[in-house]
Amino acid sequence: MAPVEERIETSRRLSDEAKFTTCYMCACRCGIKVHLKDGRIRYIEGNRDHPVNRGVLCAKGSAGLMTHYSPARLTAPLLRVGPRGAGAFKEIGWDEAMAIAAGWLGSIRASDPKRLAFFTGRDQSQALTGWWAAQFGTPNYAAHGGFCSVNMAAAGLYTIGGSFWEFGEPDWENTRYFMMFGVAEDHDSNPIKIGLGKLKGRGAKFVSVNPVRTGYSAIADEWLGIRPGSDGLFVLSLIHELLKADKIDLPFLARYTNAPWLVVRNPGGADDGLIARDFAGRPLCWDRTHDAAVDATSADAAPMMVGEFTLANGQRAVPVFQLMAERYLDGRYAPEAVEREVGVAAPVIRRIAAELAHAAFEEQIVLQQPWTDWAGRRHETITGRPVAMHAMRGISAHSNGFQSCRAIHLLQMLLGSIDCPGGFRYEPPFPRPIPPPVKPLGESQPDRSLGGPILGFPTGPADLLVEADGMPKRLDKAYSWEAPLAAHGLMHMVIHNAWKGDPYTIDTLFLYMANMGWNSAMNPGETLRKLTDRAADGEGYRIPHFIYADAYFSETVAYADLVLPDTTYLERYDCISLLDRPISDANGAADAIRQPVVKPDRNVRPFQDVLIDLGTRLKLPGFVEADGSAKFPGLYADYMVNHQRGPGLGLLAGWRGKDGDKSGIGEPNPKQLDKYIANGCFWRHELAPNQRYLRHANKDYLDWAATMGFVAQPDQIVLQVYCEPLQKFRLAAAGHGALQPPERDRERIARYFDPLPFWYRPFEQDPADGEEFPLHAVTQRPMAMYHSWGSQNAWLRQIHTGNRLFMNRRKAEAQGLVDDDWVWIESRQGRVKAQIKLMEGVNEDTVWTWNAVGKRAGAWNLDPSAPEARQGFLLNHVIAELLPAQPDGYRYANCDPITGQAAWYDLRVRLIKAEASEKPETSPRFPPLGRPSGLPSPARILRYGAAFRGRREGGS
Amino acid sequence: MHPAGSVIWFTTLSGAGYGLLFLLGLLAGTPLLPDSRWFAFATLALGLGLVTAGLVSSTLHLGHPERAWRAFSQWRSSWLSREGVLSVAGYFPAGVFGIAWVFFSHRLAWAGWLMAAFAPATVYSTAMIYASLKPVPRWYNPWVAPNYLLLALMTGSLLLRALVALFGLSPGALRMLSTAAILVAAGAKLAYWWHIGRAAPAATAESATGLGALGRVRLLEAPHTEENYLLKEMGYRIARKHATRLRGIAFLFAFVLPLLLTATAPLLSPALAAFAAVLAAASAMLGVLVERWLFFAEAKHSVILYYGASAV
Amino acid sequence: MTSLPPPGTRKLGLVIDLDICVGCHACAVNCKEWNSGGQMAPLTDLDPYGAHPHGVWFNRVHSFEAGEGGEGRTVHFPRSCLHCEQPACVEVCPTGASYKRAEDGIVLVNEDLCIGCKLCSWACPYGAREFDEDVGVMKKCTLCIDKIYNETLDERDRVPACVATCPVSARHFGDLGDPGSSVSRLVAERGGYELMPEMGYKPVNRYLPPRPRKDSAGCTGAPAALPTPTAGAEANPLLRWIDRMLSR
Ligand SMILES: Nc1nc2c(c(=O)[nH]1)N[C@H]1C(S)=C(S)[C@@H](COP(=O)(O)OP(=O)(O)OC[C@H]3O[C@@H](n4cnc5c(=O)[nH]c(N)nc54)[C@H](O)[C@@H]3O)O[C@H]1N2
Ligand SMILES: Nc1nc2c(c(=O)[nH]1)N[C@H]1C(S)=C(S)[C@@H](COP(=O)(O)OP(=O)(O)OC[C@H]3O[C@@H](n4cnc5c(=O)[nH]c(N)nc54)[C@H](O)[C@@H]3O)O[C@H]1N2
Ligand code: SF4
Ligand code: SF4
Ligand code: SF4
Ligand code: SF4
Ligand code: SF4
Ligand SMILES: [Mo]
């Protein structure tokens, strides 16, 4: 037979039309190009020109069309008809839905606006939602930061004026030594991957500090399988080594940090530990040439770093540097002293310290790039210390995360590797003044707006949101003595506190895009009980009203009274604003939009439109004109363009001004969205080469930042080795000042508000518990799943239909456990059953699993027999939202005492092998949720794409 | 490998059928076989029936049975294609031979020999489908083809003996032939089992991943949590205990019982002997079915090295 | 034609860098996405929302551990067709549906000829063939033949979907038959290897091994530990900093 090769149509047209928009399969917000064929989505690919992803797309992003066409999409507004949680709803029209919502909210606003608790999850619309809540007048608002990493965000903002997250990045191009602490995936997921590929290609060293060796840690040049919760101690030990050997960048510390600032030494006094200041409030340092205290911010100072000095007013003071050095030179930070606790051998700690010093000082980079410092002095070169660090929830999900993260920032400062070539680099609008000059607001009054942003950065007790008796003003107790620097609220306490009526009861719980009845609940079983608990009268519920805006049939939907169905991310406008969580990179400021690329085929509305519509119906200030008519008749698209936060300052920074020729500040431009769309739905301003480094002290950058509204004045931002605001809280706890913590909180504040980083064992890791619950239990983000919502995606779910509990092989064998055994994971909170998998690359005392794979049967329109509900499990069932009782019976939230960050990873457990007679499935399981009306019965066979292929010749 | 019913039936039935046709073609005209058109008819019907049933059953597992004809095209490289071609081509001599004998009482020796030649060739092709698959070391070895051929000969001879007995004959030579076939086939089977029990692994998780230099390779996570086609088709696992028991059963039914029933035939009345011959054939068929099931179930495909197996 | 074409000079294939693959599954899902509407469409999924979801994937990402304990490595391992030079998956095919292209070595299935006998999947040592139970034919990685030669696409987009999307750039595409090509040079530099060479299929795709760890003294040029300070400094280390002239 003659060789016949098939005739292949190699140049088939991909699409009829391609539209750019922004991915929202996760919060990384990559640029995408959506190809449409016959009105259906044929292919989604990365936008090559986009600053975030430069053309690549992760697994989730590539599966976007399966989420878009998910059978779990809600189809119409739903009004609950049965009891909460039963899932019985009736479909209603939008008019009715809006009237109901406006009815509930209207009466709250007229009587007591704080009785509305409005919390939003994974959204990127905080510029709108936060403003809406403020206009409504409730302080009870926050977005998901309290789940993720608020202690790290705060630690960064109170220390270096920027932070990890996606607000800063390693200098991927130049770093020689990269240390990553506790990162499985992170928000910046594609940029990190792109960066790691580059970095390893260049032969730089990548160290991953992580109890688990998967994902990024798998490709690290060195993996340090640290014991969870001990990073702070490890880092302080590195600092010990560096100080001991004098391998620190003293000039950097003198020039850019508050290391030379003088701290008052007056034990027991009301000023003890405060920064010594002059009459104008300027910090002082001791000038070597004048042998006198001088303004520490002056460019001419020649500061002394060591010594005890007497100031003009008689105060005794020592430089921050000395306090710091004294502390960490102490033998308790020596590698030998810490190795047991951290699980990293002393010689390794020593070697890492030596390698850091080597990279920073022996491999320093000198860029031939002139720049001008804050004082206007021109420099011909920029010195880089090519050591970069990045950290995420391995640090933050512990109750010591704020201080551990400060320890990392301290290490960076000692090495002089903040915003220098090869170091950690800010992404605009960072750096910002330390801390950002915004104070939280909490005074709610009937029919009144709050008059400004709700969330902010306290600098002392006076900024707390507490009543005269110390009671929290916010439902979640953020900014109370319990969590003074809770810059993103305490999301995980909202439902508990609302149910308990502690500090007060509420009327309406309004959630948006947060599955808080399931995977973002600590102890979900109990959370569901709280949502369904009846009021004393037996009629209503203890939480009287619950409105939920979700796009899909998540577990939480079944518990709402009113469900407002959102569109998918491909059906709406969205705004990724510099006022929110921007998509900037180290070399440029950027923002982006989402545009509708397909029309909804269901009775759904973009939530932002709904929110603006609600604001208009409620006649909230800012939403209506003087005559009561809608200010944004074009809803969100209108708001994105025309809303002004301040003169000329709006949600989008690009193409402002009537002619679209302004960036940052400028009048609204009616053609702005068209400009964005024509540019691939993003805007980016690239910084000039002289504006790219040392931006906390770079005049050209700071001048520009001031024109953009990122900073008020182009002043140097002095990095804070010593965190004075913490000391102010401490002094209050010691009995100084008008505002003092209630008795119960005093000791806690005094202990944890240390102005210099220190390490303490996470709360749940009391050594007493060590024997009873010998194992640490943590979760990791699967790269191919986004929290709960990946499981509705026909492609992604195949990758993780269930999750195992991974554990160290030797540990397991010692306990007689083998692969696939079912075990009970028991904590002080309860127990959950899971199947185990043995592995090599995990800290001996740690077990872990993939996060949020376990599903409630029936949720997400999956078959109730889906493995997600049988083999999949949530570790959350054994995480308690409250810590064990204090002597007076009070139970603190399970969180970082400084910021209220949820301490997901403090968990301690033991494993008990399940009996052979037990069912091989997870437990607890909850009754299956019924399918709400309007949802289709899902396909048994999915032949997506068959239609695109069309007819081919041949065939049998 | 997944022991798919269709293939097990196919290879067992068609093997026996070809064994039978082979012997018929060779022995026709000798005094060992009854010189009866009815005998010819019955034997050919059984032989061709088995072969046809086997072929039909083999198409059952096809995704597109209606396109099965396409399988004749690639005889130059593909044993499956060759098998298809030979099996169909084999109908011609069988047909000519049968028609001549059954309808015209004329035994065409050349047609018989041709039929006899096609039979082992076809069985050999079948065997070679498996024996040429390198990824399945328990198939890719010199013991597979002899096993297929000898088991076909054995089941064929037992069927033939049963038919001959039903027609009232009981030639000792035939008995000797069956006995010999059983003994040799049993030996070959034992040799096969011995071989697969001791053969060094053909591939390992280390060679499959190329990561051996780093140490022992273990699967941490499979790409997908549920079973996929590859695992269903090629990831079949059988516990060693279970396999040993089944080997015993296969050996008992395929060889031991038929041997006993054959060897004791002279001691029995003709009627009982005929019954014993039928029983021997049935037992052997059953035994070979189990053996064939094991042939698949015990075979390991190298793809499982990517799914947690350490060696194949 | 099931017999192999005479060995060609162009051998298109992939080079996968196990040193940097983070196991993110992007390549697998993007492959699924591209091919779901492509040459072999659809890549059917059975029971997609039920108890046993499983579908056709041309690329699957495994995770292995090699070696014991902390010394060992975790290696993520994408697996797709290797476009072998001696592909028995082609030779065993009874219909000619399975074939290797002479001009570039790509191994394909002509679905219109395929009878779904599955033999080719048995013949592939690497598990690179995927039977679509719904359509009844064998499917497999096409090396994105409808993308790499697609003249309606921008020149830069004419690379396989899995390569274009890999965030860490662990996947490379090119002509492994040309010793001067970038992929061939990469293989030469990094010691790229074949999977299961003992099978004799001569895979075209190559895997780059994980680079040696850098976790021993001296690996970055740094000493094993920092020098301990001199005796004087030991007494009061703070004194070392007292005379340092610093400016702002
Ligand atoms: N694919 C995907 N991407 C996501 C998300 C998702 O769900 N899926 N979620 C997004 C969200 S909301 C967030 S907050 C980010 C979170 O991003 P990550 O911080 O990357 O998320 P985690 O999975 O919590 O990773 C925590 C890592 O810390 C390790 N770890 C645990 N305890 C310790 C410790 O004490 N010390 C150290 N050094 N390591 C420790 C764990 O093993 C794990 O690898 O990811 C975002 N990106
Ligand atoms: N054990 C454990 N628990 C954890 C964590 C952990 O690491 N371990 N991580 C914690 C962290 S950091 C976080 S951030 C939380 C996250 O937890 P959640 O904030 O609850 O996040 P998701 O599960 O993603 O839920 C988001 C909800 O938004 C809905 N949604 C998706 N797209 C849209 C849309 O376009 N519009 C609307 N209106 N809704 C949409 C989804 O259907 C889903 O119901 O989990 C926390 N919980
Ligand atoms: S990382 Fe993935 S899911 Fe997240 S935005 Fe980017 S492409 Fe989309
Ligand atoms: S996309 Fe790249 S990094 Fe991710 S699994 Fe595939 S090859 Fe590995
Ligand atoms: S990898 Fe398998 S399917 Fe691909 S050419 Fe080689 S043998 Fe054939
Ligand atoms: S399944 Fe199709 S491609 Fe594979 S061998 Fe059979 S006919 Fe050929
Ligand atoms: S080359 Fe194309 S078909 Fe092959 S694995 Fe990559 S994306 Fe899939
Ligand atoms: Mo988060």
Coordinates of C-alpha atoms in Angstrom, one line a residue, chain A residues 371-605:
Chain A
W371 CA 20.0 58.7 40.4
T372 CA 19.2 61.5 42.9
D373 CA 18.5 60.8 46.5
W374 CA 15.7 62.4 48.6
A375 CA 18.0 65.2 49.6
G376 CA 18.7 66.0 46.0
R377 CA 22.2 64.6 45.9
R378 CA 23.1 62.9 42.7
H379 CA 24.8 59.5 42.8
E380 CA 26.5 58.0 39.8
T381 CA 25.9 54.4 40.7
I382 CA 23.4 52.2 42.6
T383 CA 24.8 49.4 44.7
G384 CA 22.8 46.3 44.8
R385 CA 22.9 43.5 47.4
P386 CA 21.6 40.7 45.3
V387 CA 19.7 38.9 48.1
A388 CA 16.0 38.7 47.8
M389 CA 13.3 37.3 50.0
H390 CA 9.7 36.5 49.6
A391 CA 7.2 35.1 52.1
M392 CA 3.6 34.3 52.4
R393 CA 1.3 32.2 54.4
G394 CA 3.8 29.9 56.0
I395 CA 4.7 33.0 57.9
S396 CA 1.3 34.7 58.1
A397 CA -1.0 31.9 59.0
H398 CA 0.6 31.6 62.4
S399 CA -0.2 33.7 65.4
N400 CA 3.4 34.9 65.5
G401 CA 3.4 36.0 61.8
F402 CA 3.6 39.7 62.4
Q403 CA 6.8 39.5 64.4
S404 CA 8.2 36.7 62.2
C405 CA 7.6 38.8 59.1
R406 CA 9.2 41.8 60.9
A407 CA 12.2 39.6 61.5
I408 CA 12.5 38.9 57.8
H409 CA 12.3 42.5 57.0
L410 CA 14.9 43.2 59.6
L411 CA 17.2 40.7 57.9
Q412 CA 16.6 42.4 54.6
M413 CA 17.5 45.8 56.1
L414 CA 20.6 44.5 57.7
L415 CA 21.7 43.2 54.4
G416 CA 20.8 46.4 52.7
S417 CA 18.7 44.7 50.2
I418 CA 15.5 46.7 50.2
D419 CA 14.6 48.0 46.8
C420 CA 18.1 47.7 45.5
P421 CA 19.3 45.9 42.4
G422 CA 19.0 42.2 43.2
G423 CA 16.9 42.7 46.3
F424 CA 13.3 42.9 47.2
R425 CA 11.6 45.5 45.1
Y426 CA 8.5 47.6 45.7
E427 CA 5.7 47.7 43.2
P428 CA 4.1 51.1 42.9
P429 CA 2.1 52.6 44.7
F430 CA 4.6 51.3 47.2
P431 CA 6.6 52.4 49.1
R432 CA 4.2 54.4 51.1
P433 CA 4.8 56.4 54.3
I434 CA 5.2 54.1 57.3
P435 CA 2.6 53.3 58.2
P436 CA 0.3 54.7 55.5
P437 CA -1.4 57.8 56.9
V438 CA -4.9 56.5 57.0
K439 CA -6.8 55.9 60.3
P440 CA -9.6 53.4 60.7
L441 CA -13.1 54.8 61.0
G442 CA -15.8 53.3 63.2
E443 CA -18.2 56.0 64.4
S444 CA -21.5 54.9 63.0
Q445 CA -24.7 57.0 63.2
P446 CA -28.1 56.7 61.7
D447 CA -28.4 57.9 58.2
R448 CA -24.7 59.0 58.1
S449 CA -21.7 58.0 56.1
L450 CA -18.5 57.3 57.8
G451 CA -16.8 60.1 55.9
G452 CA -13.7 58.2 54.8
P453 CA -12.1 54.9 54.3
I454 CA -13.0 52.3 57.0
L455 CA -9.7 50.4 57.2
G456 CA -6.5 52.1 58.2
F457 CA -3.3 52.0 60.2
P458 CA -3.4 52.9 63.9
T459 CA -0.2 54.4 65.3
G460 CA -1.3 54.3 68.9
P461 CA -4.1 53.5 71.3
A462 CA -5.9 56.7 70.3
D463 CA -6.6 55.3 66.9
L464 CA -8.4 52.2 68.1
L465 CA -12.0 51.6 67.5
V466 CA -13.1 51.0 71.0
E467 CA -15.8 52.4 73.3
A468 CA -14.8 54.1 76.5
D469 CA -15.0 50.8 78.3
G470 CA -12.7 49.2 75.9
M471 CA -15.5 47.3 74.0
P472 CA -14.8 46.9 70.3
K473 CA -16.8 49.1 68.0
R474 CA -16.5 46.7 65.1
L475 CA -18.3 43.4 65.0
D476 CA -15.1 41.5 64.2
K477 CA -13.2 43.3 67.0
A478 CA -10.7 44.7 64.5
Y479 CA -8.8 47.7 65.9
S480 CA -9.8 46.7 69.4
W481 CA -7.3 45.8 72.1
E482 CA -7.6 42.3 70.9
A483 CA -6.3 43.1 67.5
P484 CA -5.1 46.6 67.3
L485 CA -3.5 46.6 63.9
A486 CA -6.1 44.6 62.2
A487 CA -5.7 46.4 58.9
H488 CA -7.9 43.9 57.0
G489 CA -10.4 43.0 59.7
L490 CA -11.0 39.6 61.2
M491 CA -13.1 37.8 58.5
H492 CA -13.0 34.5 60.3
M493 CA -14.8 35.9 63.4
V494 CA -17.7 37.6 61.7
I495 CA -20.2 34.8 61.8
H496 CA -19.2 33.7 65.3
N497 CA -19.5 37.2 66.7
A498 CA -22.7 38.0 65.0
W499 CA -24.2 34.8 66.3
K500 CA -22.9 35.4 69.8
G501 CA -23.9 39.0 69.8
D502 CA -20.4 39.8 70.9
P503 CA -19.8 42.8 70.9
Y504 CA -23.3 43.3 69.6
T505 CA -26.0 41.7 67.5
I506 CA -26.5 42.6 63.9
D507 CA -29.5 42.6 61.6
T508 CA -28.1 41.7 58.2
L509 CA -25.1 39.7 57.2
F510 CA -24.2 40.6 53.6
L511 CA -21.4 38.5 52.1
Y512 CA -19.9 38.8 48.6
M513 CA -17.7 36.2 47.0
A514 CA -16.7 34.4 50.2
N515 CA -17.6 30.8 50.9
M516 CA -17.6 31.6 54.6
G517 CA -20.0 28.7 55.5
W518 CA -17.4 26.2 54.4
N519 CA -13.7 26.5 53.5
S520 CA -13.0 29.9 54.9
A521 CA -14.7 29.0 58.2
M522 CA -12.7 27.6 61.0
N523 CA -14.8 24.7 62.2
P524 CA -17.5 24.9 59.4
G525 CA -19.9 22.5 61.1
E526 CA -20.2 24.9 64.0
T527 CA -20.4 27.9 61.6
L528 CA -23.3 26.3 59.8
R529 CA -25.0 25.8 63.1
K530 CA -24.6 29.4 64.0
L531 CA -26.1 30.4 60.7
T532 CA -29.2 28.3 61.4
D533 CA -29.5 29.0 65.1
R534 CA -32.9 30.3 65.9
A535 CA -33.5 33.6 67.7
A536 CA -34.9 33.5 71.3
D537 CA -38.4 33.9 69.9
G538 CA -38.0 30.7 68.0
E539 CA -39.3 32.5 64.9
G540 CA -36.4 34.1 63.1
Y541 CA -32.7 33.4 63.2
R542 CA -30.1 34.7 65.6
I543 CA -28.5 36.3 62.5
P544 CA -31.8 37.7 61.2
H545 CA -31.0 38.4 57.6
F546 CA -28.3 36.9 55.3
I547 CA -27.8 38.2 51.8
Y548 CA -25.2 36.5 49.7
A549 CA -23.8 37.4 46.3
D550 CA -22.2 34.5 44.6
A551 CA -21.9 33.4 41.0
Y552 CA -22.1 29.7 41.7
F553 CA -23.8 27.2 43.9
S554 CA -21.3 27.2 46.7
E555 CA -21.9 25.6 50.1
T556 CA -22.8 29.0 51.6
V557 CA -25.5 29.8 49.1
A558 CA -27.8 27.3 50.7
Y559 CA -27.8 29.3 53.9
A560 CA -28.7 32.7 52.5
D561 CA -32.1 34.2 52.7
L562 CA -31.6 36.2 49.6
V563 CA -29.1 35.2 46.9
L564 CA -27.9 37.7 44.3
P565 CA -26.5 35.9 41.4
D566 CA -23.4 37.4 39.9
T567 CA -22.1 37.0 36.4
T568 CA -18.9 35.1 35.5
Y569 CA -15.7 37.0 35.1
L570 CA -16.1 36.9 31.3
E571 CA -19.5 38.6 31.4
R572 CA -18.8 41.9 33.3
Y573 CA -16.7 45.0 33.8
D574 CA -14.3 44.9 36.6
C575 CA -11.6 47.2 37.7
I576 CA -8.2 46.3 39.0
S577 CA -7.4 49.7 40.5
L578 CA -4.4 51.3 42.0
L579 CA -6.7 52.2 44.9
D580 CA -7.2 48.5 45.6
R581 CA -4.7 45.7 44.8
P582 CA -3.0 46.8 41.7
I583 CA -1.1 44.8 39.1
S584 CA 2.0 46.9 39.1
D585 CA 5.4 45.4 38.8
A586 CA 8.7 46.6 40.2
N587 CA 9.4 48.7 37.0
G588 CA 6.1 50.2 36.5
A589 CA 2.6 51.1 37.8
A590 CA -0.3 49.4 36.2
D591 CA -4.0 48.8 36.5
A592 CA -6.5 46.9 34.4
I593 CA -10.1 46.3 33.6
R594 CA -12.2 43.4 32.7
Q595 CA -14.7 43.8 29.9
P596 CA -17.7 41.6 29.1
V597 CA -16.6 39.3 26.3
V598 CA -19.8 37.3 26.3
K599 CA -23.3 38.1 27.3
P600 CA -24.9 36.3 30.2
D601 CA -27.5 33.8 29.1
R602 CA -29.1 33.8 32.6
N603 CA -31.0 36.2 34.8
V604 CA -27.8 37.4 36.5
R605 CA -26.3 40.8 37.1

